[in-house]
Every structure is written in C-alpha cells, then in structure tokens.
CSV table of C-alpha atoms in Angstrom, one decimal:
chain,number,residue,atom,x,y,z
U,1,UNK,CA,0.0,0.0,0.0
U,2,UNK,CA,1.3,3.9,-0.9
U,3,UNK,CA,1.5,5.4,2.2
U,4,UNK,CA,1.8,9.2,1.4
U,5,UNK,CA,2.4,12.4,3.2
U,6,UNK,CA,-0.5,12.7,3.9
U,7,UNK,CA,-0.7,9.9,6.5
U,8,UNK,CA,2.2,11.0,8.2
U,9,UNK,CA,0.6,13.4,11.1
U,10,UNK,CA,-1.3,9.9,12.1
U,11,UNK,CA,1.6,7.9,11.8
U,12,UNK,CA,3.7,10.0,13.4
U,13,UNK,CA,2.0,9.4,16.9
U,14,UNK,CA,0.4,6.3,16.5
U,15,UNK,CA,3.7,4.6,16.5
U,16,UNK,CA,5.2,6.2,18.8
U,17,UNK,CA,2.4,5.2,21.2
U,18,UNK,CA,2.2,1.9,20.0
U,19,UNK,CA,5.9,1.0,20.4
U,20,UNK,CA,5.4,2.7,23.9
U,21,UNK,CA,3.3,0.8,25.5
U,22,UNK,CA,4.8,-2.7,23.8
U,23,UNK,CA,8.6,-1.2,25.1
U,24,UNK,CA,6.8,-0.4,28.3
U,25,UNK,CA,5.2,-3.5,28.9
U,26,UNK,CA,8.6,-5.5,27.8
U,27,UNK,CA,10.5,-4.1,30.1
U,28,UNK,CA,8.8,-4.4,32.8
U,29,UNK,CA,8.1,-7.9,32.2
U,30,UNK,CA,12.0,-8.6,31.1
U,31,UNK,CA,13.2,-7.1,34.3
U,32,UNK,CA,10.6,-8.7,36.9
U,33,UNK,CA,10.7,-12.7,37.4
U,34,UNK,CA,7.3,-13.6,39.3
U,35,UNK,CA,4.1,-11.9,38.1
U,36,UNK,CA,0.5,-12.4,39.4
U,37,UNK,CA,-0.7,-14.3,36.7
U,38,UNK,CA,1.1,-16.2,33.6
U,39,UNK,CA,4.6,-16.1,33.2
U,40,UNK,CA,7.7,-14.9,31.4
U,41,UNK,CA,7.0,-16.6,27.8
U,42,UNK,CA,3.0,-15.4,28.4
U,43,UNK,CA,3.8,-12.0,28.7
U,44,UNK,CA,6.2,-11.2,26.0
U,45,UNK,CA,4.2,-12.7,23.6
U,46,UNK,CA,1.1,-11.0,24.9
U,47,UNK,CA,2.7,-7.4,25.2
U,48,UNK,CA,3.1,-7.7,21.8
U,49,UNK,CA,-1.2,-8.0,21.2
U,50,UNK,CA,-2.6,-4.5,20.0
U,51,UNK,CA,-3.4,-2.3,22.5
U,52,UNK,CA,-5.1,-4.8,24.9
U,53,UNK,CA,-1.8,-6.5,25.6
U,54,UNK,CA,0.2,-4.2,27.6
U,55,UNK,CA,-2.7,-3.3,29.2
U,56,UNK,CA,-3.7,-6.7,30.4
U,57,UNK,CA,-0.2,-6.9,31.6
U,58,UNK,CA,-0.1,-4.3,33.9
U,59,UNK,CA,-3.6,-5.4,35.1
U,60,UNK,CA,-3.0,-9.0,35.7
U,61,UNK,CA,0.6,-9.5,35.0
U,62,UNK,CA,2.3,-7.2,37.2
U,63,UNK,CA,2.7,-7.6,40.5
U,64,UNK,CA,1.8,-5.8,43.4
U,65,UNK,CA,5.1,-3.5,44.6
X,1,UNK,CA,-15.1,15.7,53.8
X,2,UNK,CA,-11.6,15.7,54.9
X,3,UNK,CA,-11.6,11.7,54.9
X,4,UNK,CA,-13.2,12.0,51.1
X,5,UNK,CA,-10.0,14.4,49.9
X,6,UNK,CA,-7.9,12.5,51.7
X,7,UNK,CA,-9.0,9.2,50.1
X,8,UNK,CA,-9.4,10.5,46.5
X,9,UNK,CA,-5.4,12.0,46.7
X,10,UNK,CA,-4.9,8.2,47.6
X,11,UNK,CA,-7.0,6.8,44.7
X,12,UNK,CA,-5.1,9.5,42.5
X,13,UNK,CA,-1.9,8.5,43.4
X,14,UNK,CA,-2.5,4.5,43.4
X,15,UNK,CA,-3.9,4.9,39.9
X,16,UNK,CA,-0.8,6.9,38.6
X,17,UNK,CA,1.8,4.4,40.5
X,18,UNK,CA,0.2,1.3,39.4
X,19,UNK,CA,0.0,3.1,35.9
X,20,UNK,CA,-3.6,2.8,35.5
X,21,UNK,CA,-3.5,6.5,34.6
X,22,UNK,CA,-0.7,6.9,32.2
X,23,UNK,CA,-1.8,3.6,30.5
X,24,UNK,CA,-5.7,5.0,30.1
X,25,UNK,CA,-4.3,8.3,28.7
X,26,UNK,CA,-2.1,6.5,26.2
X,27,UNK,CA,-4.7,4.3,25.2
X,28,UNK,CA,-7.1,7.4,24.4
X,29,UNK,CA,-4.8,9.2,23.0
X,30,UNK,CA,-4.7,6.4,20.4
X,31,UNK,CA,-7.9,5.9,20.2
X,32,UNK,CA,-8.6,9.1,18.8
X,33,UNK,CA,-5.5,9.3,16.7
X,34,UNK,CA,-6.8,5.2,14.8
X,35,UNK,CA,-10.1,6.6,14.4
X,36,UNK,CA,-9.6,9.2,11.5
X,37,UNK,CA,-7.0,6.8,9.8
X,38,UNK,CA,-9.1,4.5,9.7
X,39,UNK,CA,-11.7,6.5,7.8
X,40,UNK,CA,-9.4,7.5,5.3
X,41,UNK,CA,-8.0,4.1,4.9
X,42,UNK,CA,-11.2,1.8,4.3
X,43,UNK,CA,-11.5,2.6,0.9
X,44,UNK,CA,-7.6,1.5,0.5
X,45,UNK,CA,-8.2,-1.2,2.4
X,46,UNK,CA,-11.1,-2.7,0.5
X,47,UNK,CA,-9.2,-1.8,-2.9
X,48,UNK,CA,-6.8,-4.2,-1.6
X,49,UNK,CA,-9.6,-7.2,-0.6
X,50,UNK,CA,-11.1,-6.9,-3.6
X,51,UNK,CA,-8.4,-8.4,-6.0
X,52,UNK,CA,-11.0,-11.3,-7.8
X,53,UNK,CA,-12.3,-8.4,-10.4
X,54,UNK,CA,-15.2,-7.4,-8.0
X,55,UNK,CA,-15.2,-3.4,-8.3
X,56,UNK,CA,-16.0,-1.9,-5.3
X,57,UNK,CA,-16.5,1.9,-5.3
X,58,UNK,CA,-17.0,3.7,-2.5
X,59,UNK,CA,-17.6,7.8,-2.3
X,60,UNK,CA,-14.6,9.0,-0.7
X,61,UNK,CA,-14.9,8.9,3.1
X,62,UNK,CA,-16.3,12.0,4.9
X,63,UNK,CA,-16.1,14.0,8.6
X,64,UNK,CA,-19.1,10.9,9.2
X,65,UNK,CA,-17.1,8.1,8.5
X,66,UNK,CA,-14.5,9.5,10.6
X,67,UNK,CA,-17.2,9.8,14.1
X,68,UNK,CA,-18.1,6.3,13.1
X,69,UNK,CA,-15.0,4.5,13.6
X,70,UNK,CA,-14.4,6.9,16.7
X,71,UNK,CA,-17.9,5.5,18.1
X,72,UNK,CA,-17.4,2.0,16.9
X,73,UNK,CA,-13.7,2.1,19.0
X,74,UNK,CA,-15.2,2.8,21.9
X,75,UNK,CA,-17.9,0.9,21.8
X,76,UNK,CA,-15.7,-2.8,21.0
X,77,UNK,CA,-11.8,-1.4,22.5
X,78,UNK,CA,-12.7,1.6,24.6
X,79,UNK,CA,-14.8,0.9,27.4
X,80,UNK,CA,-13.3,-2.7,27.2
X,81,UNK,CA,-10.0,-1.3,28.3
X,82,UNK,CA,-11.7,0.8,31.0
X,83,UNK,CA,-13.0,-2.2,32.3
X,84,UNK,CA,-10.2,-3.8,32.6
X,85,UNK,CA,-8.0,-1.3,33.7
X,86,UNK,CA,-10.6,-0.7,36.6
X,87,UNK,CA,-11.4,-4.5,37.6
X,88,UNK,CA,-9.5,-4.8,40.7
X,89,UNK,CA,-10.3,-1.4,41.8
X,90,UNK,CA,-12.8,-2.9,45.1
X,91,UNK,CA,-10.7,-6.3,45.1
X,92,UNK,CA,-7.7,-5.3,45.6
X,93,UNK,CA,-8.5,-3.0,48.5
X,94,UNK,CA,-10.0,-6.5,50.3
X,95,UNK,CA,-7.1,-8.9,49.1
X,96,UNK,CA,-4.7,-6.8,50.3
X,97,UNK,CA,-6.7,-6.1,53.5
X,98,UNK,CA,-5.7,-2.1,53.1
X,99,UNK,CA,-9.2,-0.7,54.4
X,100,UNK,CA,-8.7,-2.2,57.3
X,101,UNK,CA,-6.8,0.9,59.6
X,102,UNK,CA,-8.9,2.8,57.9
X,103,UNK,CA,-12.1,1.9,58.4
X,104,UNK,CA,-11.3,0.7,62.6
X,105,UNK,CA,-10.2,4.4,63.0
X,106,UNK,CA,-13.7,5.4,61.8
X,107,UNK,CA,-13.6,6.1,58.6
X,108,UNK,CA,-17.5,6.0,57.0
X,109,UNK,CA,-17.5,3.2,54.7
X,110,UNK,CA,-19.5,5.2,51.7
X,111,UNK,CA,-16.7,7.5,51.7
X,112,UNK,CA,-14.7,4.8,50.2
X,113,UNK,CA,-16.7,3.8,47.2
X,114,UNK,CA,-18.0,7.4,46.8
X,115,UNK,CA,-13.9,8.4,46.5
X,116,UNK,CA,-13.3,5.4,44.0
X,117,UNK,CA,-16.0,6.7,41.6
X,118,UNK,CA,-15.2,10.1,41.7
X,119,UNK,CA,-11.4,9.5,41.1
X,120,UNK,CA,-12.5,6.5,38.7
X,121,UNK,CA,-15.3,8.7,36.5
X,122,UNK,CA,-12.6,11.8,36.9
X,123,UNK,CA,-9.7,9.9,34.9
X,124,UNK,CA,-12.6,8.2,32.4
X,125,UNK,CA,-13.9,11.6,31.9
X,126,UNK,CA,-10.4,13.5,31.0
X,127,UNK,CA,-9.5,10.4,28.8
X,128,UNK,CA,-12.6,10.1,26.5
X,129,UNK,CA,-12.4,13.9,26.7
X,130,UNK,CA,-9.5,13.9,25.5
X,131,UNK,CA,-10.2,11.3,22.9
X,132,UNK,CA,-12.7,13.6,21.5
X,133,UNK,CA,-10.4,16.5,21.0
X,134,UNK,CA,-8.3,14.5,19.3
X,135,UNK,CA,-10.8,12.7,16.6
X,136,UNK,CA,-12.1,16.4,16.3
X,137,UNK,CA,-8.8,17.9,15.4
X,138,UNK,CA,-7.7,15.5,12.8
X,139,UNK,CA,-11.3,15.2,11.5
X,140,UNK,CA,-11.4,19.2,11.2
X,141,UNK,CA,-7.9,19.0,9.8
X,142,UNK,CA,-8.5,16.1,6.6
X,143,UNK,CA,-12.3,16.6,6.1
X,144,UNK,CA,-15.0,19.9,6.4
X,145,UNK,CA,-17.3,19.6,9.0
X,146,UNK,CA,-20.7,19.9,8.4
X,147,UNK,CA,-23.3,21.1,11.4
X,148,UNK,CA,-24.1,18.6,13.4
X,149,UNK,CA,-27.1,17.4,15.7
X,150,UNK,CA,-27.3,17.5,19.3
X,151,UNK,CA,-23.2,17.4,19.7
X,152,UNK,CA,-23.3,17.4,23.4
X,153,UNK,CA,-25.7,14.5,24.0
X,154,UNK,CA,-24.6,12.5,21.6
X,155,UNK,CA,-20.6,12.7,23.0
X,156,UNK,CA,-22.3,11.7,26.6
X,157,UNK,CA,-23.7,8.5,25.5
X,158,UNK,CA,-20.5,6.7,25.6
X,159,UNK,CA,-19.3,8.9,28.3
X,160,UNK,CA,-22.6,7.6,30.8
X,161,UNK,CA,-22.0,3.9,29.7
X,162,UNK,CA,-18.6,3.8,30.8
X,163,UNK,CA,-20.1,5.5,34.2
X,164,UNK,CA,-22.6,2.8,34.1
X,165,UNK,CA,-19.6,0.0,33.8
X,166,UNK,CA,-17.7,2.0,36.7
X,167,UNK,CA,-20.6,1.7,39.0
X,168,UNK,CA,-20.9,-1.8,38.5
X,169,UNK,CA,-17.4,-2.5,38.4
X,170,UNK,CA,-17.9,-1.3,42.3
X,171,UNK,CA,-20.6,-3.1,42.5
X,172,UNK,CA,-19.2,-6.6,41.7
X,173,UNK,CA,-16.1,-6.0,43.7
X,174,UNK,CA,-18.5,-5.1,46.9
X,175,UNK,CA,-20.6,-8.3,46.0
X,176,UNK,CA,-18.2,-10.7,45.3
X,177,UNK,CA,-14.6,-9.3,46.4
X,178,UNK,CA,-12.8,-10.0,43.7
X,179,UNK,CA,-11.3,-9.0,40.2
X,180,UNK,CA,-13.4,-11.7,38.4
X,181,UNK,CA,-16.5,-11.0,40.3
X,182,UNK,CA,-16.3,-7.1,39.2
X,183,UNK,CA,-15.6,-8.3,34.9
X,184,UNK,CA,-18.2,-10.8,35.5
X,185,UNK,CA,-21.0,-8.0,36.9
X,186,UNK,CA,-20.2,-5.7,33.9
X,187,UNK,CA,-20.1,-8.1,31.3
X,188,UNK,CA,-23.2,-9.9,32.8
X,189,UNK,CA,-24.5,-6.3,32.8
X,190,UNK,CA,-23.6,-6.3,29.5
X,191,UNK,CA,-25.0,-9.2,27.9
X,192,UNK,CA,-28.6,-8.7,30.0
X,193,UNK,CA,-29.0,-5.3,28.0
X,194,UNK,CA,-28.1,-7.5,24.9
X,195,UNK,CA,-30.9,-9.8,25.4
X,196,UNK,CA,-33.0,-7.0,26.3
X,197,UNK,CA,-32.8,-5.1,22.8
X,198,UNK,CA,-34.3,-8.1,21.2
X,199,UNK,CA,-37.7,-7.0,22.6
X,200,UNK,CA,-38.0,-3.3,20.2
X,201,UNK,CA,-40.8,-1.8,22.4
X,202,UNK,CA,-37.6,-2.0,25.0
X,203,UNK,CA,-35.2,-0.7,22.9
X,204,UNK,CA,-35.5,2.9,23.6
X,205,UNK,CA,-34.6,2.8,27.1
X,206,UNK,CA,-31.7,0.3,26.8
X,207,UNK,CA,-28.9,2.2,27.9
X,208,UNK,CA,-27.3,0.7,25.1
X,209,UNK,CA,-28.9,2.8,22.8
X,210,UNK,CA,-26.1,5.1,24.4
X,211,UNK,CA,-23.6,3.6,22.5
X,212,UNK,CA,-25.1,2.1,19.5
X,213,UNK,CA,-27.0,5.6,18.4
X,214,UNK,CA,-24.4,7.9,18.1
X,215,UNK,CA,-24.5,8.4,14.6
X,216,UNK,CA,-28.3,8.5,14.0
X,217,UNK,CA,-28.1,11.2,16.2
X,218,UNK,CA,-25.9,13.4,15.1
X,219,UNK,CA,-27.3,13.3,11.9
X,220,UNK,CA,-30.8,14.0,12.9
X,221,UNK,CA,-32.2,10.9,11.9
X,222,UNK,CA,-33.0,10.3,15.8
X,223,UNK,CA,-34.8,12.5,17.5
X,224,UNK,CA,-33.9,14.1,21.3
X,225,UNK,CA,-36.5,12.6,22.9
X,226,UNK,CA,-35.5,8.7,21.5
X,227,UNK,CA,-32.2,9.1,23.5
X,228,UNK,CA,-33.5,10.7,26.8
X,229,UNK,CA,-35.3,7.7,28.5
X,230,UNK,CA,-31.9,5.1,27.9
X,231,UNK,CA,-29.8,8.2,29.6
X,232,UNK,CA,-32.4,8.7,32.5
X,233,UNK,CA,-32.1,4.8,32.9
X,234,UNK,CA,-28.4,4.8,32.7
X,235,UNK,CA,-28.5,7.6,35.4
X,236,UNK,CA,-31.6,5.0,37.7
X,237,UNK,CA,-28.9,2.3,37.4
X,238,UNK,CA,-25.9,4.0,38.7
X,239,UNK,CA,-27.7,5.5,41.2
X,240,UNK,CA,-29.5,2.2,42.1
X,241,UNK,CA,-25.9,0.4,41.8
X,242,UNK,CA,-24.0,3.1,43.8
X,243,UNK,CA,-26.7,3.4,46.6
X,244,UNK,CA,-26.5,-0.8,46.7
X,245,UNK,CA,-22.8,-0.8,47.0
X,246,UNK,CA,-23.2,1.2,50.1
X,247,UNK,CA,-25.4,-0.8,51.9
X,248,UNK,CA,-24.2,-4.0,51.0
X,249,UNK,CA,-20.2,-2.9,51.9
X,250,UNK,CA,-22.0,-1.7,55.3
X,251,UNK,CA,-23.2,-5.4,56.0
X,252,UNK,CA,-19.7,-6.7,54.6
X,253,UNK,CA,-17.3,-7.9,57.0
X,254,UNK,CA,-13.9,-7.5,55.9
C-alpha cells in the first residue's frame, strides 16, 4: 500500500504510542521474574497483542510493589 | 469531607503508580489518533480485498465516517480497556486487607466507594475527553465539518455507559470481592441489556442505545426525545448500583 504524506501526522504518533506501551510493557516484564498471573514466555508474547496486551499486563501480569 | 480528599489523593496516586492512569491516557490518545485513519483508509483497504475483479466503489470517506470508527472504537476497545484497567479497583483493596486501619479508625465506609467513583469517573472523563479532542482535530484537519445534531448528547452516550460500567465495576467487587466477580458483573451487565434489545418496544430505554446511536443522532435521523429515556435509565442504574454498594459494603465484614 502507498502510504503518502498525507498519512504521516497519524503515523507519526500512532507509532510512537504503539511502540510505547509494547517497550513499556517489555521491560517491565524482562526485568521482573514472578508476576500475578502467567509467566515470562505469556507475557512477552502477549505485550506484543494490540493495545489490549500491555494493558492486560499491567492489570493482571504485574505484581503488586 | 476531609476523609473523602484525603481518600481521592490516595485513589489518585495508586492509579498513577500502578499506571492505571498513564496507561488509560495513552490508550485514548490512540484511540482518537486510529479513528480518522481509519476512515481514510477503508477505501484503501477494501481496494486491496477486492483483488478477484469485484469493483468496489465507495464515495470517498467523509467528517461521518470518521465519528463512526471513533464511536465504533469505543464501543468494542474503549470501554473494554476501561474495564479492565478498573477490575481490581474494590478487590484489591480487600485482598490486600488495606481498608482495614482505615475503616477501625472510623472512617465511614460510603466515603470509600464514593472516592473510588469520583477518582475512577474523573480519569474516564479526562481520557474520552481527550479522545474527543483528538478525533475532532484530525477530523477538522483532513475533512470539512458539516453542522451537526445535538453534539453534546450525543458525546455523553458513551461517556454515561462507561459510568454505568464504573458503577458496576464497584458493585461486583462489593458483591463478590474480587477481580473476576467485578468483569463478570459488567459483562453480565452487558450481555442482560443484549438480550433486552431483542424485545423493540424495550429498545429505547436500553442504555445501550447510548452507544449504539451515536451516529443517527448526530445526523438527525433520531430525535432528542428517543435518547432521553436510555440516559435517565443509565442515570436510575448508577444510582441504584452506587446506593447498593453502600449498603451492602455496610453489612460486609472484611
């Protein structure tokens, strides 16, 4: 597909969002070893999900500091 | 009052540490960056699924198309996520046992839930909010807008849902005391108004017309008074769901 300037002021934050919340997720996830739910192999594959991923990690994933 | 500031500046900072906040903001934020995209992609999109010879074609997408796909994300991903992100917002307070001091050393137990909402419908408010501005300002940007209907009410029909959700979220962790029992409430919530919009002498005071109407609103096609009796319902059931929170947390032992 041709993606044109004209897509660029969406694209522009859309992936820097995206690849935020994925990074964010990662990294948490790579530098913790026990989590609430799931584990290690769960989570990096689910961070990777659209949106919900990351999301569900820090919900259920995460643990409790 | 001092215990209900005191206990919201908790709920404020709990959501920003366990990044319930940062995460909802991001979320909106792309929310109402997808939705305009994706407006001005479907026609690429469907160019590219129909390879077999079948000709679509498809008047190029307008301002319409746009509020659509921003209605239709937070109808299927928006209020999903602010489930989610809210699930444990009762449970965790009794798994973790932290009302315990509080509530010994006399603190009224309605303050509690009536702080959660607040700080809850405060963050949900500022992020759909914000997720309007943001679908408004690329819509204004790529397409003209033409006048619309009844802007106001129709932007608070998704915004009351996810207050419904929020109050039932509460509810279900009062009830039941955990996570799953708060998701299961609001989806069984959910699903009950599902089943209910079967029946169409019902339909018109489903709250789920709140979410499902947008568009037939703003473009006149549905009238003011069609949307009024799901909202005044909306508002009956988070009242009713609120007020039973209370006095079931009251009987709770915890």
């Amino acid at each position: 597909m041709k993606i044109g300037i004209d897509y660029l002021p969406f694209l522009i934050p859309l992936i820097i969002l995206q690849v935020g919340l994925t990074a964010a997720a990662l990294i948490h996830i790579l530098r913790h070893k026990t989590y609430k739910h799931g584990n290690r192999l769960l989570w990096v594959i689910a961070s990777f999900i659209n949106i919900i991923g990351p999301v569900l990690y820090f919900v259920f994933g995460k643990e409790d500091d | 009052m001092k215990a209900y500031i005191a206990l919201i500046k908790k709920e404020a900072r709990e959501n920003w540490r366990t990044y319930k906040t940062p995460l909802l903001v991001a979320v909106f934020i792309l929310f109402g960056v997808i939705s305009p995209l994706f407006a001005k992609l479907m026609p690429e999109i469907l160019k590219q699924l129909a390879t077999t010879g079948v000709k679509i074609t498809l008047p190029p997408p307008t301002a319409l198309d746009s509020w659509a796909q921003f209605f239709k994300n937070m109808r299927q991903m928006g209020l999903l996520v602010l489930v989610i992100l809210f699930s444990g917002t009762v449970a965790t307070e009794f798994t973790r046992g932290t009302l315990i001091n509080l509530l010994t050393k006399g603190l009224p137990r309605r303050t509690v839930i009536l702080a959660k909402f607040t700080m809850t419908t405060v963050l949900w408010t500022s992020a759909y909010a914000l997720s309007v501005a943001i679908t408004t300002a690329y819509t204004a940007y790529y397409w003209t807008m033409p006048t619309y209907h009844h802007l106001i009410l129709t932007f608070s029909g998704p915004w009351l849902f996810g207050l419904l959700l929020i109050s039932l979220l509460i509810l279900g962790g009062i009830c039941f005391t955990t996570t799953i029992g708060s998701l299961l409430t609001c989806g069984g919530a959910v699903i009950l108004m599902t089943l209910i919009n079967i029946v169409p002498t019902w339909q018109a005071s489903n709250p789920l017309t709140l979410i499902t109407q947008n568009l037939a609103l703003l473009t006149g096609k549905l009238a003011v008074g069609d949307f009024w009796p799901a909202a005044l319902v909306a508002v009956g059931a988070i009242v009713i769901s609120l007020g039973s929170s209370i006095i079931i947390f009251d009987r709770r032992a915890i």
